[in-house]
Coordinates of C-alpha atoms in Angstrom, one line a residue:
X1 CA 0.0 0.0 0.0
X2 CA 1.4 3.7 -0.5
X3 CA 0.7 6.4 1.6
X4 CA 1.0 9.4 -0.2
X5 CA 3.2 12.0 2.0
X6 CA 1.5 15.2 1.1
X7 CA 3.3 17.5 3.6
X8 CA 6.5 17.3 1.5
X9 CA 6.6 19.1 -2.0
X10 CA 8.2 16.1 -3.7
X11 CA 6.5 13.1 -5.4
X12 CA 7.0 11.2 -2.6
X13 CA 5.3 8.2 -0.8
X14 CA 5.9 5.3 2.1
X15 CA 5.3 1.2 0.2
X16 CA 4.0 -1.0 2.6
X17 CA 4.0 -4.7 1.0
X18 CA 4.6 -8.3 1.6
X19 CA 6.1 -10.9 -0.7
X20 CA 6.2 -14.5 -1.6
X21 CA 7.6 -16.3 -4.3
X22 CA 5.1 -19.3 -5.7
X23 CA 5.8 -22.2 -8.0
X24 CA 3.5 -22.5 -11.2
X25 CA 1.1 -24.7 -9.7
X26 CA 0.4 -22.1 -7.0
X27 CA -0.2 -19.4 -9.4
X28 CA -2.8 -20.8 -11.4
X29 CA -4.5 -22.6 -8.3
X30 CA -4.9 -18.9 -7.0
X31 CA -5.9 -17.5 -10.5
X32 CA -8.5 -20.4 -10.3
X33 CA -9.7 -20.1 -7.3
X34 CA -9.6 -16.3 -7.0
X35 CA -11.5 -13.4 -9.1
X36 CA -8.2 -12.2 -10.9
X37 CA -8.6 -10.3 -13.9
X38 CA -8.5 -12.5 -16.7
X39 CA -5.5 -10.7 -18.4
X40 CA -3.0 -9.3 -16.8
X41 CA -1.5 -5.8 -17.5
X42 CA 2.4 -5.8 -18.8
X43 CA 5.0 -3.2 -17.4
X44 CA 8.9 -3.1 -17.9
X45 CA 10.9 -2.1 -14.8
X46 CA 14.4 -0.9 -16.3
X47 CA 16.7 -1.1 -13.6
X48 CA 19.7 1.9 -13.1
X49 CA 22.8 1.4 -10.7
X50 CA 26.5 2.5 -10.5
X51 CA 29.6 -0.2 -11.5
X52 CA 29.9 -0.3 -8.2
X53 CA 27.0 -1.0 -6.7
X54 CA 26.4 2.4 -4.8
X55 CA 22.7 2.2 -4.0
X56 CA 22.7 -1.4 -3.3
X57 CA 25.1 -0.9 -0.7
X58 CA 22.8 2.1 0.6
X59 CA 19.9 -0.5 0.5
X60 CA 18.5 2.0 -2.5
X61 CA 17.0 0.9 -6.0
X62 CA 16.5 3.7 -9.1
X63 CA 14.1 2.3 -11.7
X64 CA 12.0 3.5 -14.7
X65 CA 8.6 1.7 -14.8
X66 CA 7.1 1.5 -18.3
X67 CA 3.2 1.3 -18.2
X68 CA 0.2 1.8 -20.5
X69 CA 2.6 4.3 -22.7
X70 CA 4.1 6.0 -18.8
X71 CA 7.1 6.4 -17.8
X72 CA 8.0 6.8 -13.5
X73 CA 11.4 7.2 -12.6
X74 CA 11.7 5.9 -9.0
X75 CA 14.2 5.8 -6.3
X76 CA 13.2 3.3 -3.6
X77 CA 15.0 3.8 -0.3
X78 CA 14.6 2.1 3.8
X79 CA 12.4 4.2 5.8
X80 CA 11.3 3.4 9.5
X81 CA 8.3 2.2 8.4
X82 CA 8.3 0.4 4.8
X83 CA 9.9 2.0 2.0
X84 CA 10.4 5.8 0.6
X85 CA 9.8 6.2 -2.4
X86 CA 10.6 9.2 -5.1
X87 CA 9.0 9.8 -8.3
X88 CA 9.3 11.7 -11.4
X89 CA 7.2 11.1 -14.9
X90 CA 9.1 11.0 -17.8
X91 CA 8.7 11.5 -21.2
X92 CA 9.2 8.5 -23.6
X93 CA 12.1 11.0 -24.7
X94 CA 13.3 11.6 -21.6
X95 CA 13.3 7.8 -20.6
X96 CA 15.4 7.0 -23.8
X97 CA 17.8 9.1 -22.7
X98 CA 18.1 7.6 -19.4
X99 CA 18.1 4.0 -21.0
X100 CA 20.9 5.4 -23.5
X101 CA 23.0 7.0 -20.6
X102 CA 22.2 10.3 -20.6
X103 CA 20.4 10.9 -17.5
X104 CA 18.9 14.0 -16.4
X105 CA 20.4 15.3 -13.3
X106 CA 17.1 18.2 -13.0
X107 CA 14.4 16.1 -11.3
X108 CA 13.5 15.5 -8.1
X109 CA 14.7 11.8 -7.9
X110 CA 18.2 12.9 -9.0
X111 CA 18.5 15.4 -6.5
X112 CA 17.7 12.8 -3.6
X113 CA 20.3 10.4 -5.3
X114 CA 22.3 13.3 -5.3
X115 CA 22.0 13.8 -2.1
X116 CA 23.8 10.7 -1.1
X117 CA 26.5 11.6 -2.5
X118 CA 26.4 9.6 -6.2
X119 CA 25.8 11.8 -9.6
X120 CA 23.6 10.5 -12.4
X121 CA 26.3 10.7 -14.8
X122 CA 27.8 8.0 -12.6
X123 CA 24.8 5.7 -13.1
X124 CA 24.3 2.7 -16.0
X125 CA 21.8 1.0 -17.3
X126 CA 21.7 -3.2 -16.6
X127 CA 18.4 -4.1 -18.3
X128 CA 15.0 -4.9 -17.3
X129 CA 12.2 -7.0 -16.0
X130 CA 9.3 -7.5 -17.8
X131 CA 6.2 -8.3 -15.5
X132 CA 2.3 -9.9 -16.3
X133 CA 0.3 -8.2 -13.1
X134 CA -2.9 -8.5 -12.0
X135 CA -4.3 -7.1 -8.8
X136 CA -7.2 -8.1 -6.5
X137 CA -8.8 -6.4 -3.2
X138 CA -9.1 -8.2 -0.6
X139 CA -9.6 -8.2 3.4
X140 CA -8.4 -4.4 3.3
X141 CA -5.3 -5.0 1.3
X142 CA -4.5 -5.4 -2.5
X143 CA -3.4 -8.6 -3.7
X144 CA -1.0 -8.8 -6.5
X145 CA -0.3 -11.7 -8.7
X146 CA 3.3 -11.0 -11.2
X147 CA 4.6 -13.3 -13.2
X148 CA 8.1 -11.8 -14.6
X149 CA 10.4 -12.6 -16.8
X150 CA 14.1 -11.4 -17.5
X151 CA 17.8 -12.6 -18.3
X152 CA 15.9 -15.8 -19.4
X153 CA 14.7 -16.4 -16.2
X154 CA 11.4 -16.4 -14.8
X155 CA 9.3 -16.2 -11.5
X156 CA 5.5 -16.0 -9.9
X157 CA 5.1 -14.0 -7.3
X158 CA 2.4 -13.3 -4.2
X159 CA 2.6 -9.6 -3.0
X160 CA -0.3 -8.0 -0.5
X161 CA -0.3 -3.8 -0.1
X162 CA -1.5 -3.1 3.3
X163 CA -1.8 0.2 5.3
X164 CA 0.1 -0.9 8.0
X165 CA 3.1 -3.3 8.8
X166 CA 0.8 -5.2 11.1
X167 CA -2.2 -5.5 8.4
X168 CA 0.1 -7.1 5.7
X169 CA 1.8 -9.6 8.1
X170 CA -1.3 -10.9 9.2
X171 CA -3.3 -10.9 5.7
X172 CA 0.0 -12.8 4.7
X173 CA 0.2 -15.4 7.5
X174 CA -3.6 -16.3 6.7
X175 CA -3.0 -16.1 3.5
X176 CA -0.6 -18.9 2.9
X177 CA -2.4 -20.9 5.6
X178 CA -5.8 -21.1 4.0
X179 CA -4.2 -21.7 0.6
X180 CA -1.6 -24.1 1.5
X181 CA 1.4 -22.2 0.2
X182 CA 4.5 -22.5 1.5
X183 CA 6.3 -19.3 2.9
X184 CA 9.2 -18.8 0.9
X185 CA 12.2 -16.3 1.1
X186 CA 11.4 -13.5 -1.5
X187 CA 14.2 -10.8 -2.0
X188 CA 12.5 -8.2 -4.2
X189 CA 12.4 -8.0 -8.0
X190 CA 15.6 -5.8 -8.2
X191 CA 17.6 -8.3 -6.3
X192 CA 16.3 -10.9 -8.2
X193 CA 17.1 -9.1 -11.5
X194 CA 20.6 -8.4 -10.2
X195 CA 21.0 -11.9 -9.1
X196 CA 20.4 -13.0 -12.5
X197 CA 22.6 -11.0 -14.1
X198 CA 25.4 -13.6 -16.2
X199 CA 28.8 -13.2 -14.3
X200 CA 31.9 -13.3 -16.8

């Protein structure tokens, strides 16, 4: 769940969410047995980091999220409670240039990377994740379905969006109880994607 921070004059919000990775069979059983959409809607994540791994090692994540012809730049970084987040639309002009390495340093998610000490100019571009979502209320949270694919791998994934800490740890727990699903470590999609990545 995001909870949009409106006293602060950037495009800013706090990510509550809860993850679980599924095997096939556990996908489809809860696209049977649950009123999913019936087709999914496809976004790209293109993922953004120095040689070095600055961010990582700041616990921090830059991506461009390609949706329905959008384009949001986002810097995820730990907060007290979930995860801060920092947006900025782009153009699909301005996302090309990103892609192609020639970031602009002008937006608000720039400064904040800025901010901790790395330039954009610094930053390269490692690919991107291609996700199938579909998205589901339910007991007071949102319930999200991805199947992904990338580097020629692929995963299905469980996520639930609550308002609180408490609220997703609990729909999660009862979750995987009523549905039989075994509660998996689940690093998130970036680390995944970066996990992936062919080593030479």
């Amino acid at each position: 769940m995001v909870i949009e921070m409106e006293e602060i004059a950037l495009a800013q919000e706090i990510e509550i969410e809860y993850k679980n990775l599924l095997i096939k069979d556990e996908f489809n059983r809860l696209l049977e047995q649950l009123p999913f959409p019936e087709k999914g809607q496809t976004q790209t994540n293109h993922y953004f980091e120095t040689e070095d791994f600055s961010l990582k090692k700041l616990g921090c994540a830059l991506r461009i999220r390609e949706k329905n012809g959008t384009y949001t730049l986002t810097l995820k970084e730990p907060n007290a409670t979930g995860l801060l987040e920092t947006h900025d639309k782009l153009t699909a002009e301005e996302a090309d240039a990103w892609i192609n390495g020639k970031p602009s340093n002008e937006n608000n998610t720039a400064k904040r990377i800025a901010e901790k000490g790395i330039t954009v100019e610094n930053l390269v571009y490692l690919g991107s994740l291609q996700t199938k979502r579909r998205e589901l209320t339910y007991n007071q949270t949102v319930l999200v379905l991805d199947y992904s694919t990338y580097h020629g791998h692929a995963d299905y994934e469980l996520e639930i969006e609550a308002a609180s800490e408490t609220a997703g740890q609990e729909t999660m727990r009862k979750f995987l109880t009523e549905f039989g699903i075994e509660k998996r470590h689940t690093p998130n999609k970036i680390q995944r994607f970066f996990d992936s990545i062919p080593r030479h």
